[in-house]
CSV table of C-alpha atoms in Angstrom, one decimal:
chain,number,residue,atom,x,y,z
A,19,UNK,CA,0.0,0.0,0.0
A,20,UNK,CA,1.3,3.6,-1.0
A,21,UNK,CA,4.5,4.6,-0.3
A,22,UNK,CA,6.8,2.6,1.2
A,23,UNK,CA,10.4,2.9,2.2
A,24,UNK,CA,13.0,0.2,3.8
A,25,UNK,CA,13.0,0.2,7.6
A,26,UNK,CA,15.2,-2.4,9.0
A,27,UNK,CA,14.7,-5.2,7.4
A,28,UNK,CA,10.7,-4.3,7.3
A,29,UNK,CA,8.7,-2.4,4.5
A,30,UNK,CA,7.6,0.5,6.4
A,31,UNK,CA,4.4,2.6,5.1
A,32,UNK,CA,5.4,6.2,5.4
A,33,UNK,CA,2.3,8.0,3.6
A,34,UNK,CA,0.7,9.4,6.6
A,35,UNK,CA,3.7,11.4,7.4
A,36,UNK,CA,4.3,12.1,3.9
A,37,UNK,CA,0.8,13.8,3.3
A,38,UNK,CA,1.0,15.1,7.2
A,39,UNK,CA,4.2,17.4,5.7
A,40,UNK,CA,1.8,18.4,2.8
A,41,UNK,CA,3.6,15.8,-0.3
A,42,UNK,CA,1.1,14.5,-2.7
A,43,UNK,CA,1.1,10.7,-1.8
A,44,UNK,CA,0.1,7.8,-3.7
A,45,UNK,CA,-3.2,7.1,-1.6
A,46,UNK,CA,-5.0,9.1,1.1
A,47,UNK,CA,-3.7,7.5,4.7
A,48,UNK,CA,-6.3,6.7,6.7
A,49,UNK,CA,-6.9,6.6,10.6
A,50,UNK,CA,-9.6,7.1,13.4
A,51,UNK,CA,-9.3,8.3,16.4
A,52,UNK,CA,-10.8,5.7,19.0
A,53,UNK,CA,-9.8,2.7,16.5
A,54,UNK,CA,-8.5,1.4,19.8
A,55,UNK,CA,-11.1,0.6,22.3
A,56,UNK,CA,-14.8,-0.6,23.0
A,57,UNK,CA,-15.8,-0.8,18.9
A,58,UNK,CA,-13.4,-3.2,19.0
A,59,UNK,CA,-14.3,-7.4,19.7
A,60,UNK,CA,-10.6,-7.7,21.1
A,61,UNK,CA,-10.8,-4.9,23.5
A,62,UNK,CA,-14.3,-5.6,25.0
A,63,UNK,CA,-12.9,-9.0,26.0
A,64,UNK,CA,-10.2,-7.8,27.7
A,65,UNK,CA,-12.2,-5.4,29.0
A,66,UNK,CA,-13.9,-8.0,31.2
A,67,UNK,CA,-10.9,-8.5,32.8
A,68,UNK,CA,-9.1,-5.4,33.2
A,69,UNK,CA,-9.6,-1.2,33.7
A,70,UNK,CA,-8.8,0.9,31.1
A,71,UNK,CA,-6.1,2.0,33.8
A,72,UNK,CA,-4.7,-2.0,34.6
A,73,UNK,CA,-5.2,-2.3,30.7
A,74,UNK,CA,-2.2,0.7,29.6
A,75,UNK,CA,0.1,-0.6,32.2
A,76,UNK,CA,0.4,-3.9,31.0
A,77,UNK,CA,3.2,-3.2,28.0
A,78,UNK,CA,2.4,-6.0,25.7
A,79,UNK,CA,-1.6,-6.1,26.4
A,80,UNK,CA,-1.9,-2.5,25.7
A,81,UNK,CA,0.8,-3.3,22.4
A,82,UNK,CA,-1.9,-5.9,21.1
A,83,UNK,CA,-4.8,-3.7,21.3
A,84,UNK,CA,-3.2,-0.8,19.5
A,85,UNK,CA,-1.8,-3.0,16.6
A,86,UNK,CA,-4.8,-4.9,16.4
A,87,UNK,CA,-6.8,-2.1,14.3
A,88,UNK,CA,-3.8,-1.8,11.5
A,89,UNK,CA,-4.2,-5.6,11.3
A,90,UNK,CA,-7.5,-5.7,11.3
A,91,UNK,CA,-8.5,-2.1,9.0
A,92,UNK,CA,-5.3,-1.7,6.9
A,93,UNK,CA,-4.8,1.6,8.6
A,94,UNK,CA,-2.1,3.8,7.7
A,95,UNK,CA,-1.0,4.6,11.4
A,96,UNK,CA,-1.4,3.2,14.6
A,97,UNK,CA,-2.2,5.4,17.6
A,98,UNK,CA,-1.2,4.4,21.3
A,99,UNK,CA,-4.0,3.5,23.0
A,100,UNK,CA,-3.9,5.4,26.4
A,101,UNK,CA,-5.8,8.9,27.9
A,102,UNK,CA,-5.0,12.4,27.8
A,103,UNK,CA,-5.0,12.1,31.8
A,104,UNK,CA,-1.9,9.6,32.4
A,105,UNK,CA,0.1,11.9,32.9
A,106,UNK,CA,-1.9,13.8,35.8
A,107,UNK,CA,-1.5,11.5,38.7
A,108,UNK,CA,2.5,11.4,38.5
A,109,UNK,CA,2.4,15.0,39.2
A,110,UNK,CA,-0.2,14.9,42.2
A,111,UNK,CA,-2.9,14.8,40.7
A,112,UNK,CA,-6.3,12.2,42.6
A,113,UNK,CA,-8.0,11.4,39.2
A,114,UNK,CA,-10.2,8.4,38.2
A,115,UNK,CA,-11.9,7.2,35.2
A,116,UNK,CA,-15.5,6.8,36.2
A,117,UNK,CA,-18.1,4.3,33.4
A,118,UNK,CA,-20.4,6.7,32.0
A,119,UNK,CA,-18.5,9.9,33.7
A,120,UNK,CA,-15.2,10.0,32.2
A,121,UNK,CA,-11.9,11.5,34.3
A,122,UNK,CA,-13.2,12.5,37.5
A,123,UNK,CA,-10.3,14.7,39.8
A,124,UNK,CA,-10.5,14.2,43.6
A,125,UNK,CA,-8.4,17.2,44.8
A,126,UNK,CA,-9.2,20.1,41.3
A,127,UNK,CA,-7.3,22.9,41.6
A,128,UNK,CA,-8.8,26.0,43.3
A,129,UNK,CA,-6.0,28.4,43.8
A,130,UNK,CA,-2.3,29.3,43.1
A,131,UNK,CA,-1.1,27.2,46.2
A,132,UNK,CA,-2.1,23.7,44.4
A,133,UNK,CA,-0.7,24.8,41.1
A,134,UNK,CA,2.7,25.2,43.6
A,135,UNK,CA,2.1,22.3,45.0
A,136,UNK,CA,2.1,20.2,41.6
A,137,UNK,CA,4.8,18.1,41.2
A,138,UNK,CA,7.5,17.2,38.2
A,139,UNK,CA,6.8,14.6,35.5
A,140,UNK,CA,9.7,12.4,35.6
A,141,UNK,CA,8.2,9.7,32.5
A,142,UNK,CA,10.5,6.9,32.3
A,143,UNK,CA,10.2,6.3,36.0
A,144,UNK,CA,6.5,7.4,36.4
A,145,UNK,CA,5.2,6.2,33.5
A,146,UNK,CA,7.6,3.3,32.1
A,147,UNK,CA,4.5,1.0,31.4
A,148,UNK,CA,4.3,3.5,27.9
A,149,UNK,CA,7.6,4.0,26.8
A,150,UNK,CA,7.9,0.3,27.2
A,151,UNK,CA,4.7,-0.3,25.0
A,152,UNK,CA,5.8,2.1,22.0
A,153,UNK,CA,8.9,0.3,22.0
A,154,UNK,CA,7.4,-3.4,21.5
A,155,UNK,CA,4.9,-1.4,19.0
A,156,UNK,CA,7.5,0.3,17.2
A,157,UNK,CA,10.4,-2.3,17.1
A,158,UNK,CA,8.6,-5.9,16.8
A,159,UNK,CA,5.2,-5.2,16.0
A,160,UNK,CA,4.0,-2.3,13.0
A,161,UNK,CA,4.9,-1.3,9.4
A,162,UNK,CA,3.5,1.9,10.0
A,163,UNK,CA,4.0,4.8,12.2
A,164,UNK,CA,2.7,5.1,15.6
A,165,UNK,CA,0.9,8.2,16.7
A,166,UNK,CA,1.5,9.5,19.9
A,167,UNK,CA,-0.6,12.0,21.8
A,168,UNK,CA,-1.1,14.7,24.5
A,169,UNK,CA,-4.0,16.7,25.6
A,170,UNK,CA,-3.5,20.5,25.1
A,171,UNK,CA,-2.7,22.6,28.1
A,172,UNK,CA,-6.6,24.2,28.0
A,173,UNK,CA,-8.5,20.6,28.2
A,174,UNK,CA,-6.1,19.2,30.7
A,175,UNK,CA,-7.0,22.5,32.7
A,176,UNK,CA,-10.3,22.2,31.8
A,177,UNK,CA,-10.3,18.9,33.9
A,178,UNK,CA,-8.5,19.4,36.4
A,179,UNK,CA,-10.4,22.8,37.5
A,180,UNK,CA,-13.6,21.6,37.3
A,181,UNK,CA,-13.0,18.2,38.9
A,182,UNK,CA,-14.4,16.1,35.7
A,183,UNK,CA,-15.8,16.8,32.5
A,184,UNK,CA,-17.8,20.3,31.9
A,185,UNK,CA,-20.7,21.6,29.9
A,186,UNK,CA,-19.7,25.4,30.1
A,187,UNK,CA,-16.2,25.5,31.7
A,188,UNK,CA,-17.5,28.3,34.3
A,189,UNK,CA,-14.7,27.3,37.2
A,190,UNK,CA,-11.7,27.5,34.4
A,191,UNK,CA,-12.8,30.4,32.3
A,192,UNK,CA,-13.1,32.1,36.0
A,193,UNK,CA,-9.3,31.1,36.7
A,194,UNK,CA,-8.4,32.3,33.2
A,195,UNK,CA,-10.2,35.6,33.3
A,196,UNK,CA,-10.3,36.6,36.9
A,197,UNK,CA,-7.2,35.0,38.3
A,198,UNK,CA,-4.8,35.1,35.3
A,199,UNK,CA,-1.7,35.0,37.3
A,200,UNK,CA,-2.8,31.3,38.7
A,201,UNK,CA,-4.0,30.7,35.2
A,202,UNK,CA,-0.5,31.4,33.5
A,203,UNK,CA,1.0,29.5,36.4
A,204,UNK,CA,-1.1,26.6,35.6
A,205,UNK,CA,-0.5,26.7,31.5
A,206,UNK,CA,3.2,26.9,32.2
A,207,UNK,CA,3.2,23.9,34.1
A,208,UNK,CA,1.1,21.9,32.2
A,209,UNK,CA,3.2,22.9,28.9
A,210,UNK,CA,6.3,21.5,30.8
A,211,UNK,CA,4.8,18.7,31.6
A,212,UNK,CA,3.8,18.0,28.3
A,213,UNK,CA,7.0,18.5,26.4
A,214,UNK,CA,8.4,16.0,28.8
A,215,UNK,CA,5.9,13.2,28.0
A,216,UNK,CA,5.7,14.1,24.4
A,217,UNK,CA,10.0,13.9,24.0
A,218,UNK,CA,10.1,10.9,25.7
A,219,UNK,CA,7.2,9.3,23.1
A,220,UNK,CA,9.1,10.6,20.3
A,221,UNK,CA,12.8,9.4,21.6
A,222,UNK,CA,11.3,6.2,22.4
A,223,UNK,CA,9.4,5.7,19.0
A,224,UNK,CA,6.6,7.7,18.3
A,225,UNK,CA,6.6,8.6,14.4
A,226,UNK,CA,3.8,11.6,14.7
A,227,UNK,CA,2.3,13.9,17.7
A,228,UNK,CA,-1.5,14.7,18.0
A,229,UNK,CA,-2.3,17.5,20.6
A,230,UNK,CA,-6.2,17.2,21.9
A,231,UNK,CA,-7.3,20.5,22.6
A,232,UNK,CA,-10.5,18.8,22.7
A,233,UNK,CA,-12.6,21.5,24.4
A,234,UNK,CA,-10.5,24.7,23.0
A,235,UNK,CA,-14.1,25.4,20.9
A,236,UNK,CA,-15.3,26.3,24.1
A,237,UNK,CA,-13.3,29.8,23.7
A,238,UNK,CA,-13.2,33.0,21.2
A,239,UNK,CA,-10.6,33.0,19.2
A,240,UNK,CA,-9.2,36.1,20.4
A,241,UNK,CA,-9.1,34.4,23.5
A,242,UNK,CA,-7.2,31.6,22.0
A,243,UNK,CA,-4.7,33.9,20.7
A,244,UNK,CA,-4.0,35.6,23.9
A,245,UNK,CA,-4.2,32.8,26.4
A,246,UNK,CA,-3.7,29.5,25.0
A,247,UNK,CA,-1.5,29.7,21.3
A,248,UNK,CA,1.7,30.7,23.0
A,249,UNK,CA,1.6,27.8,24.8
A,250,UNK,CA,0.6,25.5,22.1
A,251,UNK,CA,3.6,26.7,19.9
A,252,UNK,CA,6.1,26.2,22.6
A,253,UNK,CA,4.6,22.2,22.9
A,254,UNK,CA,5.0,21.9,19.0
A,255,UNK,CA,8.3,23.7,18.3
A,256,UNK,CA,9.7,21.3,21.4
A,257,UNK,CA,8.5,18.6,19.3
A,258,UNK,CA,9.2,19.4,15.8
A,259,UNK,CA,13.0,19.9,16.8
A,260,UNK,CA,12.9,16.2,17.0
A,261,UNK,CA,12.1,16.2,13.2
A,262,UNK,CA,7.7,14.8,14.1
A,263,UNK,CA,5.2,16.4,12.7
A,264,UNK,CA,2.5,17.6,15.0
A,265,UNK,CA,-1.4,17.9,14.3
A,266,UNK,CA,-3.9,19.7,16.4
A,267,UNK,CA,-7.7,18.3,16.7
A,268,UNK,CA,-10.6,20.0,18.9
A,269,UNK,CA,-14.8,19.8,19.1
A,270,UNK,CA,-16.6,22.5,17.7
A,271,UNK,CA,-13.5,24.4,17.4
A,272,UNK,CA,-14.0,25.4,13.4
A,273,UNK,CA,-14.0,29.3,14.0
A,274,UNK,CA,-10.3,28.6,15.6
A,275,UNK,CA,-9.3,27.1,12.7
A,276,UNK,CA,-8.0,30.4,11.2
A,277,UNK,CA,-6.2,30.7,14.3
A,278,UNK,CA,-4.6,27.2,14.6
A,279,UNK,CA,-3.1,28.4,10.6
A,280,UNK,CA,-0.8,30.8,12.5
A,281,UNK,CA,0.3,28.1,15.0
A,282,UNK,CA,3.2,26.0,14.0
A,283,UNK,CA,1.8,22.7,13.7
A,284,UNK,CA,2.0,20.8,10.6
A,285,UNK,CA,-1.7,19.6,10.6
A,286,UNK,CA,-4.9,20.5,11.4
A,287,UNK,CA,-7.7,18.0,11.9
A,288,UNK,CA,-11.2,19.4,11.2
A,289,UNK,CA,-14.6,17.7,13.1
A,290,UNK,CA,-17.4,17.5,10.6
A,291,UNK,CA,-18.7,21.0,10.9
A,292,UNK,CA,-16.2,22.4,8.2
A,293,UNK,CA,-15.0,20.9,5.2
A,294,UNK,CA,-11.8,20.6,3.7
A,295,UNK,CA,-13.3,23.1,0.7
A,296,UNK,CA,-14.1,25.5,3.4
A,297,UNK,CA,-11.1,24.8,5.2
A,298,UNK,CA,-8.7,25.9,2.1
A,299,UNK,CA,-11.2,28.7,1.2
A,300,UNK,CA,-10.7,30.1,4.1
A,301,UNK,CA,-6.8,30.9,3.7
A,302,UNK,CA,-5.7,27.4,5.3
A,303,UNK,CA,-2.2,26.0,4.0
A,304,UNK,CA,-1.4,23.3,6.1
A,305,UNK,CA,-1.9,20.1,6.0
A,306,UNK,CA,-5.5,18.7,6.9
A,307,UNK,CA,-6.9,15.7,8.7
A,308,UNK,CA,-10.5,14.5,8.9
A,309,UNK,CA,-13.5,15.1,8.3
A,310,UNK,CA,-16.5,12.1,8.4
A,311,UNK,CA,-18.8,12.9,11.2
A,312,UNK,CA,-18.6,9.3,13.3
A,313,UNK,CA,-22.3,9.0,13.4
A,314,UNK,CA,-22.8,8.6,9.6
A,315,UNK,CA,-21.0,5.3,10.3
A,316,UNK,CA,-24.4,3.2,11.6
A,317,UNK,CA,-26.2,4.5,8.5
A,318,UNK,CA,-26.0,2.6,4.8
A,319,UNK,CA,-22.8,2.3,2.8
A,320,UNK,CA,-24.3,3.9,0.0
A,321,UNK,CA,-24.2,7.1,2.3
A,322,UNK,CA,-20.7,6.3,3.8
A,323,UNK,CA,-19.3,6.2,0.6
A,324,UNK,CA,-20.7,8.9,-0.8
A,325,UNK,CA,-19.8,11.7,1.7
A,326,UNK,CA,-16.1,9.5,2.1
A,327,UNK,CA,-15.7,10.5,-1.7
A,328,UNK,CA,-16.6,13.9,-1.5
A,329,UNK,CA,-13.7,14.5,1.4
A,330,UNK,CA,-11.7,12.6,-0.2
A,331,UNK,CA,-11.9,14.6,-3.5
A,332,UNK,CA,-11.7,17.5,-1.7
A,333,UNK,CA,-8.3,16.6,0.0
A,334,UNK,CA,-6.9,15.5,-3.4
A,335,UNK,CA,-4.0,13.0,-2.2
A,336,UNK,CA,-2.4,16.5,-1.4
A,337,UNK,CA,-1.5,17.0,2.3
A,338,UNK,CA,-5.0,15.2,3.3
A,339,UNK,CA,-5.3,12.7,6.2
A,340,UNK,CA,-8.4,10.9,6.1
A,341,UNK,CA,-10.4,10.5,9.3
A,342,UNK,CA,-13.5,11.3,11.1
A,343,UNK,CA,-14.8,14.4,12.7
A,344,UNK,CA,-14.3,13.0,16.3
A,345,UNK,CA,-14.0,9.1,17.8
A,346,UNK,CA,-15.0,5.9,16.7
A,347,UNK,CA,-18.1,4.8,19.3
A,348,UNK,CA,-18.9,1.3,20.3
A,349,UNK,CA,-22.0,0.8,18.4
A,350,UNK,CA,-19.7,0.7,14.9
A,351,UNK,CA,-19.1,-2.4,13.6
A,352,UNK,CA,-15.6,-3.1,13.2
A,353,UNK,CA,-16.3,-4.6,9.5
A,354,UNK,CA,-17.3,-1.0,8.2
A,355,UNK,CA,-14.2,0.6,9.6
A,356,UNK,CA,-12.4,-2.0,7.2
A,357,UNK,CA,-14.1,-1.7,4.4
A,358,UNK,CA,-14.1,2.6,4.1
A,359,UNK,CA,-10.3,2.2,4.8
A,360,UNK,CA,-10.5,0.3,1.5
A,361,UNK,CA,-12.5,2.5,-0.3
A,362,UNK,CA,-10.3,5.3,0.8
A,363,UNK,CA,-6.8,3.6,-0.3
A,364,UNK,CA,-9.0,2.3,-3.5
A,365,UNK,CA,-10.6,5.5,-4.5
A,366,UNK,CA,-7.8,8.0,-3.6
A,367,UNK,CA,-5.5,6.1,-6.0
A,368,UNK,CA,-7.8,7.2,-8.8
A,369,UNK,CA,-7.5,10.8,-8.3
């Protein structure tokens, strides 16, 4: 498939960090977010067994799951399966994954004394269970590159200052607005903190970055700019010194799109509420990624394919990432996943 080039003694599929630096490739790589986890048969019987948490540190369980969907779909990358959140408790953080809830924070932080009080990541000894996983993924087990991930410095925030997942974000838009000196505390720490957990993914094998600023829609984007790029830009020129390319992803975040241009990331990845037309019309010249909106995936393949062509076409082979506009849910069968990964790879190579 595509374009390969000699790794070792393995042929290595390289498109998706061919089209992520903009080349025209020879098919449209494809991934999806979530392709690790409960749509998956394997997963949902480990699953019976294990927490998410007992799941990632277990090296060569979490190493089958996240290989499993390149096996299984013919995707063009794999991405570690883990959550934005790992990295939380090694610095003092009390947070749990609650069924149904999502990451719930015991002690959130309320003032400038408990961002003093957060500690230093220090991720080969905190959090060895990963690098170890990304090293039986990268050296025994794929052909293509691994994705590795962080969330932005805004979501993690987000999180941890309201204690769990928010509708409105009222606690951290409070911090950010009314308490700005705790705020830029806060996104300086966090920023560190991610720099460290992202080089040691890269050093020990990770072959592209994705930054989650899942909930960044939730601000203007002249509130981006001020309180939230500078700190973006400092992850992903940490990053792209070590030679990865970085792509940026968020919800409802389309009107920060322009904004995300200006940043230095190599791609962005659209949700569904802007297309890759719109995208380039509006002045963007990076790299795109995305853009089928996840719940079109339970409806008939005649409409799948349809709207898979039109983004396709759109992205033209020409620094385009195929995914969707946001995860993969349970409810999707595993076969449909397999065959638009086909029809992508088929149907790009035509264009």
């Amino acid at each position: 498939m595509g374009n390969y080039e000699t790794e070792g003694s393995e042929l290595f599929n390289d498109t998706i960090i061919r089209a992520a630096k903009g080349e025209k490739t020879a098919h449209t790589p494809v991934w999806f977010m979530r392709q690790v986890g409960r749509s998956q048969p394997e997963y949902r019987k480990i699953k019976e067994k294990y927490s998410l948490i007992e799941i990632t540190k277990q090296p060569e369980l979490t190493a089958y799951l996240t290989a499993t969907p390149v096996e299984n779909y013919n995707v063009d990358a794999a991405v570690l399966f883990k959550d934005i959140i790992t990295p939380l408790a090694p610095i003092g953080i009390d947070v749990e994954i609650k069924a149904g809830v999502g990451p719930v924070i015991n002690n959130p932080i309320r003032s400038i004394k408990d961002v003093e009080k957060l500690g230093e990541l220090d991720p080969y000894n905190d959090l060895s269970y990963i690098y170890k996983t990304i090293e039986i993924l990268t050296k025994e087990k794929l052909n293509v590159p691994l994705i590795g991930f962080c969330g932005a410095p805004f979501t993690v925030a987000s999180y941890m200052i309201e204690g769990g997942p928010s509708k409105n974000y009222h606690r951290t838009k409070h911090m950010m607005y009314n308490e700005p000196e705790t705020w830029h505390k806060l996104m300086d720490k966090l920023t560190e903190m991610s720099i460290t957990y992202l080089n040691a993914q890269i050093d020990s094998g990770a072959g592209l970055i994705q930054i989650f600023d899942s909930w960044g829609g939730a601000l203007s984007k002249g509130v981006y700019h001020e309180s939230i790029s500078p700190y973006i830009n400092k992850i992903v020129n940490h990053v792209k010194s070590k030679g990865v390319p970085v792509i940026i992803f968020g919800i409802g975040a389309s009107h920060l799109v322009p904004e995300w241009n200006t940043l230095d990331v190599d791609v962005i990845g659209l949700d569904w509420r802007m297309s890759i037309d719109e995208a380039r019309q509006s002045g963007v010249t990076k790299a795109l990624q995305g853009n089928l909106e996840p719940a079109l995936l339970l409806t008939d393949w005649e409409i799948i394919e349809a709207k898979a062509k039109e983004i396709v076409t759109q992205g033209n082979r020409t620094g385009h990432i195929f995914n969707l506009g946001h995860g993969v849910f349970p409810e999707v069968n595993p076969d449909t996943l397999k065959k638009l990964t086909e029809f992508v790879h088929n149907y790009s190579k035509g264009l």
